[in-house]
Coordinates of C-alpha atoms and ligand atoms in Angstrom, one line a residue:
Chain A
M871 CA -13.0 -18.2 14.1
L872 CA -10.5 -15.6 15.3
E873 CA -7.8 -16.3 17.9
V874 CA -5.7 -13.4 19.1
S875 CA -2.8 -14.1 21.4
G876 CA -0.2 -11.9 23.0
L877 CA -1.0 -9.0 20.8
I878 CA 1.3 -6.0 21.3
K879 CA 1.4 -2.6 19.5
R880 CA 3.9 0.1 20.5
F881 CA 4.0 3.6 19.0
G882 CA 7.6 4.6 19.8
G883 CA 8.0 4.1 23.5
F884 CA 4.2 4.1 24.1
T885 CA 2.4 0.8 24.4
A886 CA -1.1 1.2 23.1
V887 CA -1.9 -2.5 23.1
S888 CA -0.2 -4.7 25.7
N889 CA -0.3 -8.5 25.5
V890 CA -4.0 -8.8 24.6
S891 CA -5.4 -12.3 24.0
F892 CA -9.0 -13.4 23.1
Q893 CA -11.0 -15.6 20.9
V894 CA -14.2 -15.0 18.9
G895 CA -16.5 -17.8 18.0
Q896 CA -18.5 -18.2 14.8
G897 CA -21.8 -16.3 15.0
E898 CA -20.9 -14.4 18.2
I899 CA -21.3 -10.7 18.9
L900 CA -18.4 -9.7 21.1
G901 CA -18.4 -6.3 22.8
L902 CA -15.1 -4.5 23.3
I903 CA -15.3 -1.6 25.6
G904 CA -12.9 0.7 27.5
P905 CA -12.4 4.4 28.1
N906 CA -11.2 6.7 25.4
G907 CA -7.6 6.0 24.5
S908 CA -7.6 2.4 25.9
G909 CA -6.5 1.0 22.6
K910 CA -9.8 -0.3 21.1
S911 CA -9.4 1.3 17.7
T912 CA -5.7 0.3 17.6
I913 CA -6.8 -3.3 18.1
F914 CA -9.2 -2.9 15.1
N915 CA -6.3 -1.4 13.1
L916 CA -4.2 -4.4 13.9
L917 CA -7.0 -6.9 13.0
S918 CA -7.8 -5.2 9.7
G919 CA -4.2 -4.7 8.7
T920 CA -4.2 -0.9 8.8
L921 CA -1.3 -1.2 11.3
A922 CA 1.2 -4.1 11.7
P923 CA 1.5 -5.6 15.2
T924 CA 4.7 -5.2 17.2
G925 CA 4.2 -8.7 18.6
G926 CA 1.8 -11.5 19.0
S927 CA -0.4 -13.5 16.7
I928 CA -3.7 -13.1 15.0
R929 CA -5.2 -16.2 13.5
F930 CA -8.3 -16.0 11.3
Q931 CA -10.0 -19.3 10.4
G932 CA -6.7 -21.0 11.0
H933 CA -4.4 -18.7 9.1
E934 CA -2.0 -16.1 10.6
I935 CA -3.1 -12.7 9.3
G936 CA -1.0 -10.4 11.6
G937 CA 0.9 -7.9 9.5
L938 CA -0.8 -8.7 6.2
P939 CA -1.9 -5.7 4.1
P940 CA -5.5 -4.6 4.5
Y941 CA -6.7 -5.8 1.1
R942 CA -5.5 -9.3 1.7
I943 CA -7.3 -9.4 5.1
I944 CA -10.5 -8.1 3.6
N945 CA -10.4 -10.7 0.9
Q946 CA -10.1 -13.3 3.6
G947 CA -13.4 -12.0 5.1
I948 CA -12.7 -9.4 7.7
G949 CA -14.6 -6.0 7.1
R950 CA -14.3 -3.0 9.3
T951 CA -15.8 0.4 9.9
F952 CA -14.0 3.5 11.0
Q953 CA -14.9 5.3 14.2
I954 CA -14.9 8.6 12.4
P955 CA -16.7 7.9 9.1
R956 CA -14.3 8.2 6.2
P957 CA -16.6 8.4 3.1
F958 CA -15.0 9.2 -0.3
K959 CA -16.4 12.6 -1.0
R960 CA -15.5 12.6 -4.7
L961 CA -17.7 9.5 -5.2
S962 CA -21.4 9.1 -5.1
L963 CA -23.1 7.2 -2.3
F964 CA -23.5 4.2 -4.6
E965 CA -19.9 4.4 -5.9
N966 CA -18.6 4.5 -2.4
V967 CA -20.2 1.2 -1.6
A968 CA -19.6 -0.3 -5.1
L969 CA -15.9 0.3 -4.7
A970 CA -15.9 -1.7 -1.5
G971 CA -18.0 -4.4 -3.2
Y972 CA -15.6 -4.7 -6.1
Y973 CA -12.2 -4.6 -4.4
G974 CA -13.3 -6.0 -1.1
Q975 CA -14.5 -9.2 -2.9
G976 CA -11.2 -9.5 -4.8
Q977 CA -12.4 -7.9 -8.0
P978 CA -15.3 -10.0 -9.3
S979 CA -17.4 -8.8 -12.2
R980 CA -18.7 -5.3 -12.0
A981 CA -22.3 -6.8 -11.9
K982 CA -21.4 -8.8 -8.8
A983 CA -19.9 -5.8 -7.1
F984 CA -22.9 -3.6 -7.9
E985 CA -25.3 -6.4 -6.6
A986 CA -23.3 -6.6 -3.3
A987 CA -23.5 -2.8 -3.1
E988 CA -27.3 -2.7 -3.6
R989 CA -27.8 -5.5 -1.0
A990 CA -25.6 -3.7 1.5
L991 CA -27.3 -0.3 1.0
T992 CA -30.7 -1.9 1.4
M993 CA -29.6 -3.7 4.5
V994 CA -28.6 -0.5 6.2
G995 CA -31.6 1.5 4.9
L996 CA -29.8 3.9 2.5
P997 CA -31.1 4.6 -1.1
T998 CA -29.7 2.5 -3.9
D999 CA -30.2 4.9 -6.8
R1000 CA -27.0 5.6 -8.7
D1001 CA -27.1 9.4 -8.5
A1002 CA -27.5 10.0 -4.8
G1003 CA -24.6 12.0 -3.3
I1004 CA -23.3 11.8 0.2
G1005 CA -23.7 15.5 0.9
G1006 CA -27.0 15.1 2.6
L1007 CA -26.1 12.3 5.0
G1008 CA -26.1 13.3 8.7
A1009 CA -24.1 11.6 11.4
A1010 CA -26.5 8.6 11.4
G1011 CA -26.4 8.4 7.6
L1012 CA -22.6 8.4 7.5
K1013 CA -22.4 5.7 10.1
K1014 CA -24.8 3.7 7.9
L1015 CA -22.6 4.3 4.9
E1016 CA -19.5 3.0 6.9
L1017 CA -21.4 -0.1 7.6
A1018 CA -22.6 -0.5 4.0
K1019 CA -19.1 -0.2 2.8
A1020 CA -18.0 -3.0 5.2
L1021 CA -20.9 -5.2 4.3
A1022 CA -20.4 -4.9 0.6
T1023 CA -17.1 -6.6 1.0
Q1024 CA -19.2 -9.7 2.1
P1025 CA -17.2 -10.2 5.4
K1026 CA -17.4 -13.2 7.7
L1027 CA -16.3 -11.1 10.6
L1028 CA -17.3 -7.5 11.0
L1029 CA -15.3 -5.0 13.1
A1030 CA -17.7 -2.2 14.0
D1031 CA -15.9 0.8 15.7
E1032 CA -18.1 3.1 17.8
S1033 CA -21.3 2.7 15.7
L1034 CA -23.2 4.8 18.3
G1035 CA -20.8 7.8 18.4
G1036 CA -22.7 11.1 17.7
L1037 CA -26.1 9.5 17.5
D1038 CA -29.2 10.4 19.6
E1039 CA -31.2 7.9 21.7
T1040 CA -33.5 6.6 18.9
E1041 CA -30.6 6.4 16.4
M1042 CA -28.6 4.4 19.0
D1043 CA -31.3 1.9 19.3
Q1044 CA -31.7 1.6 15.6
A1045 CA -28.0 1.1 15.1
A1046 CA -27.9 -1.6 17.8
D1047 CA -30.8 -3.3 16.2
M1048 CA -29.0 -3.1 12.8
L1049 CA -26.1 -5.0 14.2
R1050 CA -28.4 -7.7 15.6
R1051 CA -30.1 -8.0 12.2
I1052 CA -26.7 -8.3 10.4
R1053 CA -25.9 -11.3 12.5
A1054 CA -29.3 -12.8 12.3
E1055 CA -29.9 -12.3 8.6
L1056 CA -26.4 -12.5 7.1
G1057 CA -24.8 -14.8 9.7
I1058 CA -21.9 -12.4 10.2
T1059 CA -19.8 -12.6 13.3
I1060 CA -19.3 -9.2 14.9
I1061 CA -16.8 -7.5 17.2
W1062 CA -18.4 -4.3 18.4
V1063 CA -16.3 -1.5 20.0
E1064 CA -17.8 1.3 22.1
H1065 CA -16.5 3.5 24.8
I1066 CA -19.8 3.7 26.6
M1067 CA -21.5 0.5 27.9
G1068 CA -25.2 1.4 27.6
V1069 CA -26.9 -0.1 24.6
L1070 CA -24.0 -2.4 23.7
M1071 CA -24.5 -4.5 26.9
R1072 CA -28.0 -5.5 25.8
V1073 CA -26.9 -6.8 22.5
V1074 CA -23.6 -8.5 22.8
D1075 CA -23.1 -12.2 23.9
R1076 CA -19.9 -11.5 25.7
V1077 CA -17.8 -8.4 26.5
M1078 CA -14.2 -7.6 27.0
V1079 CA -12.9 -4.5 28.8
L1080 CA -9.7 -2.7 27.9
D1081 CA -7.9 -0.2 30.0
H1082 CA -4.5 1.4 29.0
G1083 CA -4.0 -1.3 26.4
E1084 CA -4.6 -4.1 28.8
M1085 CA -7.5 -6.6 29.0
I1086 CA -8.9 -6.2 32.5
A1087 CA -12.1 -8.2 32.3
E1088 CA -14.0 -10.6 30.0
G1089 CA -17.3 -12.4 30.4
L1090 CA -21.0 -12.2 30.2
P1091 CA -22.4 -8.5 30.2
A1092 CA -23.9 -9.0 33.7
E1093 CA -20.7 -10.4 35.2
V1094 CA -18.5 -7.7 33.7
S1095 CA -20.6 -4.8 34.7
A1096 CA -20.5 -6.1 38.3
D1097 CA -16.7 -6.5 38.2
P1098 CA -15.1 -4.1 40.7
R1099 CA -12.1 -3.4 38.4
V1100 CA -14.4 -2.4 35.6
I1101 CA -16.4 -0.2 37.9
E1102 CA -13.2 1.4 39.0
V1103 CA -12.1 2.1 35.5
Y1104 CA -15.4 3.6 34.6
L1105 CA -16.0 5.5 37.8
G1106 CA -13.3 8.0 37.0
T1107 CA -14.4 8.5 33.5
D1108 CA -18.0 7.4 32.9
A1109 CA -19.8 6.5 36.1
D1110 CA -23.2 7.2 34.7
A1111 CA -22.6 4.8 31.9
V1112 CA -21.8 2.0 34.3
Q1113 CA -24.8 2.7 36.4
A1114 CA -27.0 2.9 33.3
A1115 CA -25.6 -0.3 32.0
A1116 CA -26.0 -2.1 35.4
V1117 CA -29.7 -1.0 35.6
R1118 CA -30.5 -2.0 32.1
V1119 CA -28.8 -5.4 32.1
Chain B
M840 CA -27.0 14.1 -26.6
T841 CA -24.1 16.4 -27.8
N842 CA -21.9 14.1 -25.7
R843 CA -22.8 11.2 -28.0
V844 CA -22.7 12.9 -31.4
L845 CA -20.0 15.5 -30.9
P846 CA -17.0 13.1 -31.0
W847 CA -18.1 11.6 -34.3
I848 CA -18.6 15.0 -35.9
V849 CA -15.1 16.2 -34.7
G850 CA -13.7 12.9 -35.9
A851 CA -15.3 13.2 -39.4
V852 CA -14.1 16.8 -39.7
L853 CA -10.6 15.9 -38.8
I854 CA -10.5 13.0 -41.3
A855 CA -12.0 15.2 -44.1
L856 CA -9.8 18.2 -43.3
P857 CA -6.6 17.4 -45.3
F858 CA -8.7 16.6 -48.4
V859 CA -10.0 20.1 -48.3
Y860 CA -6.9 21.9 -47.1
S861 CA -3.4 20.6 -46.7
A862 CA -0.8 23.3 -46.9
P863 CA 2.5 22.0 -45.4
Y864 CA 2.9 24.4 -42.5
P865 CA -0.6 24.0 -41.0
M866 CA -0.3 20.2 -41.6
H867 CA 2.9 20.2 -39.7
L868 CA 1.4 22.1 -36.8
M869 CA -1.5 19.7 -36.7
V870 CA 0.7 16.7 -36.5
V871 CA 2.8 18.3 -33.7
V872 CA -0.4 19.3 -31.9
L873 CA -1.8 15.8 -32.2
I874 CA 1.4 14.1 -30.9
W875 CA 1.7 16.4 -27.9
S876 CA -2.1 16.1 -27.3
F877 CA -1.6 12.4 -27.1
A878 CA 1.4 12.9 -24.7
Y879 CA -0.6 15.4 -22.5
T880 CA -3.6 13.1 -22.4
S881 CA -1.2 10.2 -21.4
W882 CA 0.0 12.4 -18.5
S883 CA -3.6 13.2 -17.5
V884 CA -4.5 9.6 -17.3
M885 CA -2.8 9.5 -13.9
G886 CA -2.5 13.3 -13.2
R887 CA -6.3 13.6 -13.0
F888 CA -6.2 11.4 -9.9
G889 CA -3.9 13.7 -8.0
L890 CA -0.8 11.6 -9.1
V891 CA 1.1 14.7 -10.3
S892 CA 4.2 13.4 -12.0
L893 CA 7.0 15.6 -13.1
G894 CA 8.8 12.5 -14.4
H895 CA 7.0 12.3 -17.8
G896 CA 9.7 14.3 -19.5
G897 CA 11.8 11.2 -18.6
F898 CA 9.4 8.7 -20.1
F899 CA 9.1 10.8 -23.2
G900 CA 12.9 11.0 -23.5
V901 CA 13.3 7.2 -22.9
G902 CA 10.8 6.7 -25.7
A903 CA 12.5 9.0 -28.1
Y904 CA 16.1 8.0 -27.5
S905 CA 15.6 4.3 -27.1
T906 CA 13.8 4.1 -30.4
A907 CA 16.5 6.1 -32.2
L908 CA 19.4 4.3 -30.6
L909 CA 18.0 0.9 -31.2
W910 CA 17.4 1.8 -34.9
N911 CA 20.9 3.3 -35.5
Y912 CA 22.9 0.7 -33.5
Y913 CA 21.0 -2.5 -33.9
H914 CA 18.9 -1.7 -37.0
L915 CA 15.8 -2.6 -35.0
S916 CA 12.7 -1.4 -36.6
P917 CA 10.7 1.2 -34.5
F918 CA 7.9 -1.3 -34.6
L919 CA 10.0 -3.3 -32.2
G920 CA 12.0 -0.4 -30.8
I921 CA 9.0 1.6 -29.6
P922 CA 7.6 -1.4 -27.7
I923 CA 11.0 -1.9 -26.1
A924 CA 11.2 1.7 -25.2
M925 CA 7.7 1.5 -23.6
V926 CA 8.9 -1.5 -21.5
L927 CA 11.9 0.5 -20.4
A928 CA 9.7 3.5 -19.5
V929 CA 7.4 1.2 -17.5
T930 CA 10.4 -0.3 -15.7
L931 CA 11.6 3.1 -14.7
A932 CA 8.1 4.1 -13.7
I933 CA 7.8 1.1 -11.4
V934 CA 11.3 1.6 -9.9
V935 CA 10.3 5.1 -9.0
T936 CA 6.7 4.7 -8.0
Y937 CA 6.9 1.4 -6.0
P938 CA 9.1 2.9 -3.2
C939 CA 7.1 6.1 -3.3
S940 CA 3.9 4.2 -2.7
R941 CA 5.4 1.9 0.0
F942 CA 6.8 4.9 1.9
R943 CA 3.7 7.0 1.3
I944 CA 5.5 9.7 -0.7
T945 CA 2.5 11.5 -2.2
G946 CA 1.4 14.9 -3.4
H947 CA 4.2 17.5 -3.6
Y948 CA 6.9 15.0 -2.5
F949 CA 5.9 12.6 -5.3
A950 CA 6.2 15.4 -7.7
L951 CA 9.6 16.2 -6.4
V952 CA 10.9 12.6 -6.6
T953 CA 9.6 12.2 -10.2
L954 CA 11.1 15.6 -11.1
A955 CA 14.5 14.0 -10.3
L956 CA 13.7 11.2 -12.7
S957 CA 13.2 13.6 -15.7
A958 CA 16.4 15.4 -14.7
I959 CA 18.3 12.1 -14.6
V960 CA 17.1 11.0 -18.0
Q961 CA 18.2 14.4 -19.5
Q962 CA 21.5 14.2 -17.8
V963 CA 22.2 10.7 -19.1
A964 CA 21.2 11.8 -22.6
T965 CA 23.4 14.8 -22.4
A966 CA 26.4 13.2 -20.8
S967 CA 26.6 10.0 -23.0
R968 CA 28.0 12.2 -25.8
N969 CA 29.7 9.3 -27.6
I970 CA 26.4 7.4 -27.8
T971 CA 23.7 10.0 -28.1
G972 CA 25.5 13.0 -29.5
G973 CA 25.0 14.9 -26.3
S974 CA 23.4 18.3 -26.3
L975 CA 23.9 18.6 -30.0
G976 CA 21.0 16.2 -30.5
Y977 CA 20.6 12.9 -32.4
T978 CA 19.2 11.9 -35.7
P979 CA 17.8 8.4 -36.7
E980 CA 19.5 7.2 -39.9
R981 CA 17.3 7.7 -43.0
A982 CA 16.2 4.4 -44.4
Q983 CA 17.4 3.7 -47.9
G984 CA 15.4 2.3 -50.7
G985 CA 12.1 0.7 -50.0
G986 CA 12.4 0.1 -46.2
H987 CA 10.3 3.0 -45.2
I988 CA 7.4 1.1 -43.7
L989 CA 9.6 -1.0 -41.5
A990 CA 11.7 2.1 -40.7
F991 CA 8.5 4.0 -39.7
Q992 CA 9.8 6.9 -41.6
F993 CA 7.5 8.9 -43.9
T994 CA 8.3 12.1 -45.7
D995 CA 4.7 12.7 -46.6
K996 CA 2.9 15.0 -44.0
L997 CA -0.5 13.5 -44.9
T998 CA 0.6 10.0 -43.8
W999 CA 1.9 11.4 -40.5
Y1000 CA -1.3 13.4 -40.0
F1001 CA -3.4 10.2 -40.2
I1002 CA -1.0 8.2 -38.0
A1003 CA -1.0 11.0 -35.4
L1004 CA -4.8 11.4 -35.6
G1005 CA -5.3 7.7 -35.0
V1006 CA -2.9 7.5 -32.1
W1007 CA -4.5 10.6 -30.6
A1008 CA -8.0 9.0 -30.9
V1009 CA -6.7 5.8 -29.3
G1010 CA -5.2 7.8 -26.5
L1011 CA -8.5 9.5 -25.8
F1012 CA -10.3 6.2 -25.9
V1013 CA -7.9 4.7 -23.4
R1014 CA -8.4 7.5 -21.0
W1015 CA -12.1 7.3 -21.5
R1016 CA -12.0 3.6 -20.6
V1017 CA -9.9 4.3 -17.5
D1018 CA -12.3 7.0 -16.4
H1019 CA -15.3 4.7 -16.7
S1020 CA -13.7 1.6 -15.0
M1021 CA -13.6 0.5 -11.4
I1022 CA -9.9 1.6 -11.1
A1023 CA -11.1 5.2 -11.4
Y1024 CA -13.2 4.8 -8.3
A1025 CA -10.2 3.2 -6.6
L1026 CA -7.9 6.0 -7.6
E1027 CA -10.3 8.7 -6.6
A1028 CA -10.6 7.0 -3.2
I1029 CA -6.8 6.7 -2.9
A1030 CA -6.4 10.3 -3.7
E1031 CA -8.7 11.2 -0.8
D1032 CA -7.7 8.7 1.8
E1033 CA -5.3 5.9 1.3
D1034 CA -6.2 4.1 4.6
A1035 CA -9.9 4.1 3.9
A1036 CA -9.3 2.9 0.4
G1037 CA -7.2 0.1 1.8
A1038 CA -10.0 -0.7 4.2
A1039 CA -12.4 -1.0 1.2
G1040 CA -10.1 -3.7 -0.1
V1041 CA -8.0 -1.6 -2.6
N1042 CA -4.4 -2.7 -3.0
V1043 CA -3.2 0.9 -3.0
T1044 CA 0.3 0.2 -4.3
S1045 CA -0.8 -2.0 -7.2
E1046 CA -3.5 0.3 -8.4
K1047 CA -1.0 3.2 -8.4
L1048 CA 1.5 1.1 -10.2
K1049 CA -1.0 0.1 -12.9
I1050 CA -2.0 3.6 -13.7
T1051 CA 1.5 4.9 -13.6
A1052 CA 2.8 2.0 -15.9
L1053 CA 0.0 2.8 -18.4
S1054 CA 0.7 6.5 -18.4
A1055 CA 4.4 6.0 -18.7
A1056 CA 4.0 3.5 -21.6
M1057 CA 1.7 5.8 -23.5
T1058 CA 4.2 8.7 -22.9
A1059 CA 7.1 6.7 -24.2
F1060 CA 5.1 5.8 -27.3
A1061 CA 4.6 9.5 -27.9
G1062 CA 8.3 10.0 -27.5
G1063 CA 9.1 7.3 -30.0
M1064 CA 6.5 8.7 -32.4
Y1065 CA 7.9 12.3 -32.0
C1066 CA 11.4 11.1 -32.8
Q1067 CA 10.2 9.3 -36.0
Y1068 CA 8.3 12.4 -37.1
Q1069 CA 10.9 15.1 -36.4
M1070 CA 13.8 12.8 -37.2
F1071 CA 15.8 14.9 -34.8
I1072 CA 15.9 14.8 -31.0
S1073 CA 17.9 16.6 -28.4
P1074 CA 18.0 16.2 -24.6
D1075 CA 16.1 19.4 -23.9
T1076 CA 13.4 19.0 -26.5
V1077 CA 12.4 15.5 -25.6
S1078 CA 13.4 15.0 -22.0
G1079 CA 14.1 16.9 -18.8
I1080 CA 12.2 19.2 -16.4
N1081 CA 11.1 21.6 -19.2
V1082 CA 9.2 18.9 -21.0
S1083 CA 7.7 17.6 -17.8
L1084 CA 6.5 21.1 -16.8
Q1085 CA 5.2 21.8 -20.3
M1086 CA 3.0 18.7 -19.9
V1087 CA 1.6 19.8 -16.6
F1088 CA 1.1 23.5 -17.9
A1089 CA -0.8 22.3 -21.0
A1090 CA -2.9 19.7 -19.2
V1091 CA -3.9 22.0 -16.4
V1092 CA -4.6 25.0 -18.7
G1093 CA -6.9 22.8 -20.9
G1094 CA -8.4 21.0 -17.9
I1095 CA -7.3 17.6 -16.5
Y1096 CA -10.8 16.3 -15.5
V1097 CA -12.3 16.5 -18.9
L1098 CA -11.4 14.3 -21.8
P1099 CA -10.5 17.0 -24.4
G1100 CA -8.8 19.2 -21.8
P1101 CA -5.2 18.2 -22.5
T1102 CA -5.8 18.4 -26.2
V1103 CA -7.0 22.0 -25.9
G1104 CA -4.1 22.7 -23.7
A1105 CA -1.8 21.4 -26.4
I1106 CA -3.4 23.6 -29.1
I1107 CA -3.1 26.7 -26.8
T1108 CA 0.5 26.2 -25.7
I1109 CA 1.8 25.1 -29.1
L1110 CA 0.1 28.0 -30.9
L1111 CA 1.4 30.3 -28.2
A1112 CA 5.0 29.1 -28.6
E1113 CA 4.7 29.3 -32.5
G1114 CA 3.2 32.8 -32.2
L1115 CA 6.0 34.0 -29.9
R1116 CA 8.6 32.5 -32.3
I1117 CA 7.1 34.1 -35.4
F1118 CA 6.5 37.6 -33.8
F1119 CA 9.7 37.9 -31.8
G1120 CA 12.0 35.6 -33.6
T1121 CA 14.7 33.7 -31.9
G1122 CA 15.0 36.6 -29.4
A1123 CA 12.0 35.2 -27.7
L1124 CA 13.4 31.8 -27.2
G1125 CA 12.3 30.6 -23.8
W1126 CA 9.7 33.3 -23.4
D1127 CA 7.0 30.7 -23.9
N1128 CA 8.2 29.1 -20.7
L1129 CA 7.8 32.4 -18.8
V1130 CA 4.3 32.8 -20.3
Y1131 CA 3.4 29.2 -19.4
G1132 CA 4.6 29.6 -15.9
T1133 CA 2.5 32.8 -15.4
L1134 CA -0.5 31.1 -17.0
L1135 CA -0.1 28.0 -14.8
V1136 CA -0.1 30.1 -11.6
L1137 CA -3.1 32.1 -12.8
F1138 CA -5.0 29.0 -13.8
I1139 CA -4.4 27.1 -10.6
I1140 CA -5.6 30.1 -8.6
F1141 CA -8.6 31.2 -10.7
L1142 CA -9.5 28.3 -12.9
P1143 CA -8.4 25.1 -11.4
Q1144 CA -10.7 23.0 -13.7
G1145 CA -8.9 24.4 -16.7
L1146 CA -10.6 26.1 -19.8
V1147 CA -12.6 23.1 -21.0
G1148 CA -13.5 22.1 -17.5
A1149 CA -14.8 25.5 -16.6
A1150 CA -16.8 25.8 -19.9
W1151 CA -18.2 22.3 -19.3
T1152 CA -19.4 23.2 -15.8
R1153 CA -20.9 26.4 -17.2
L1154 CA -22.8 24.6 -19.8
T1155 CA -24.0 21.6 -17.9
G1156 CA -23.6 22.3 -14.3
A1157 CA -22.1 18.9 -14.1
R1158 CA -19.5 18.1 -11.6
R1159 CA -17.4 15.0 -12.5
T1160 CA -18.7 13.7 -15.8
A1161 CA -17.5 13.9 -19.4
Ligands
ADP1265 N1 -1.0 5.9 14.8 C1 -0.8 6.3 16.1 N2 0.4 6.8 16.4 C2 0.7 7.1 17.7 N3 -0.2 6.9 18.8 C3 -1.4 6.3 18.4 C4 -1.7 6.0 17.1 N4 -3.0 5.5 17.1 C5 -3.4 5.5 18.4 N5 -2.4 6.0 19.2 C6 -2.5 6.2 20.7 O1 -2.9 4.9 21.2 C7 -3.8 5.0 22.3 C8 -5.0 4.2 22.0 O2 -5.8 4.8 20.9 P1 -7.1 4.2 20.3 O3 -6.8 2.8 20.0 O4 -7.6 5.1 19.3 O5 -8.1 4.3 21.6 P2 -9.6 4.0 21.7 O6 -10.1 3.6 20.3 O7 -9.7 3.0 22.7 O8 -10.2 5.3 22.1 C9 -4.1 6.5 22.4 O9 -3.3 7.0 23.4 C10 -3.7 7.1 21.1 O10 -3.2 8.4 21.2
MG1266 MG1 -11.5 4.5 19.2

């Protein structure tokens, strides 16, 4: 459903994403891992239209979407979460999600937008009452809100950026479970970015590894975590995570 | 409860008022206050979302001058002239706002770019002496005979009072509708974080253009109406930086987040200007600007919600309603 080929993004002289190609099939959960600064979020920004690619092509369901503005990409069915939650503080919890339900679905009726918002909030386990604010949400709650905003746009493909960041062990497991349920119950294809391997490796069907903007490995979780290049990349930065992943897989 | 009933009571009182008391000077003041209240409300339609425009003096001026010029040169009734003026103002608004949005010129920088717009309109009106009479001002020709309705000219203050009252009420209604529609969510989101708003599916540029176009159109309408009521316009009374600043002063003093805020701002600033004029005579010309400026700074520091906003918060503890 998504075909990325030769994707390049430069910031001035710095190449953040360098000639990256991959495909995602309908119904898949694809993991995208790599150390901090390896270009994972930048790839999401390119896929979601927040940034325009310097080169390469992004085809979604047969249409080229590289360089389109975010609202057009969302209306074609790609939703995303931000690594650092970006809730709208002036809006209530429900309004945050209803906004995404309305504009993310190409401005249907208000009733339809509210319905989508209610479903999304229920899915992630947040309250659906109209008056709840976002002040009381902790790290896990804000991550859920990010997810609810993305789901309310009724995406076919969900880009989840570091859904585990800042969460404790139990919350991590719950978040991973949530992504599984989103695919199972809503049939949404997912690309899941994380800089640590751990929990992610137990959920994804396939995983890609990014280092300094380049794709260095791709395959089944077990293969990838045994790949010497991947171990090398992670040894310097996150050796424990590799071991943990290898043990768990 | 009061929220439901109060507007109807205020409306009834305002409609009944001239039947009880209609001395010419107070009536005149009321009409002027209503016209400017409508203009300030028009400004706040976008200003309340952090889209602080200093170009509205330009839109007001385009409204006033286009209406008068079309009437004098082409004998076009203001019923057509004002809509044309509104279209012109919307075109100007788009020409300025579109690049601002594309190049992410927001906040103070947006205010500065729009400031240039109002300066340019004033310059054009002043410099085109042969056409507009320049800084001496300009007068729409009086209609002869029975053509008064088509000419949109009335000598009767009572007629003007009811016209201005109706227009003001429509202005409040428009802003109320905007505040309670989905675009209000989008604009709040845009004010906070344009990228996140985009990621929620909002077409940031188009939503900004819509609200700016609406606000500019309403302001041009106010300009056209002002021209018809006063039957005299000059570059510095209907356009330019002064008029733009006056709109921001009044709206901020009254409170931009609450519906009646800009109206209360108009009452305060106009009574203040009149008071200064009466007590100090022409010697105090321009003093009102000094007082506005000082007030604005004080309000932004101590009472950013404005008078009505602060009172409202006191009364209800509410945050963003009304
Ligand atoms: N808008 C930007 N302007 C300049 N450099 C950027 C920008 N966004 C990301 N980068 C740089 O690109 C690299 C990759 O960043 P990012 O994609 O956020 O990494 P990751 O999500 O894998 O941690 C980093 O070195 C970062 O500093
Ligand atoms: Mg990142």
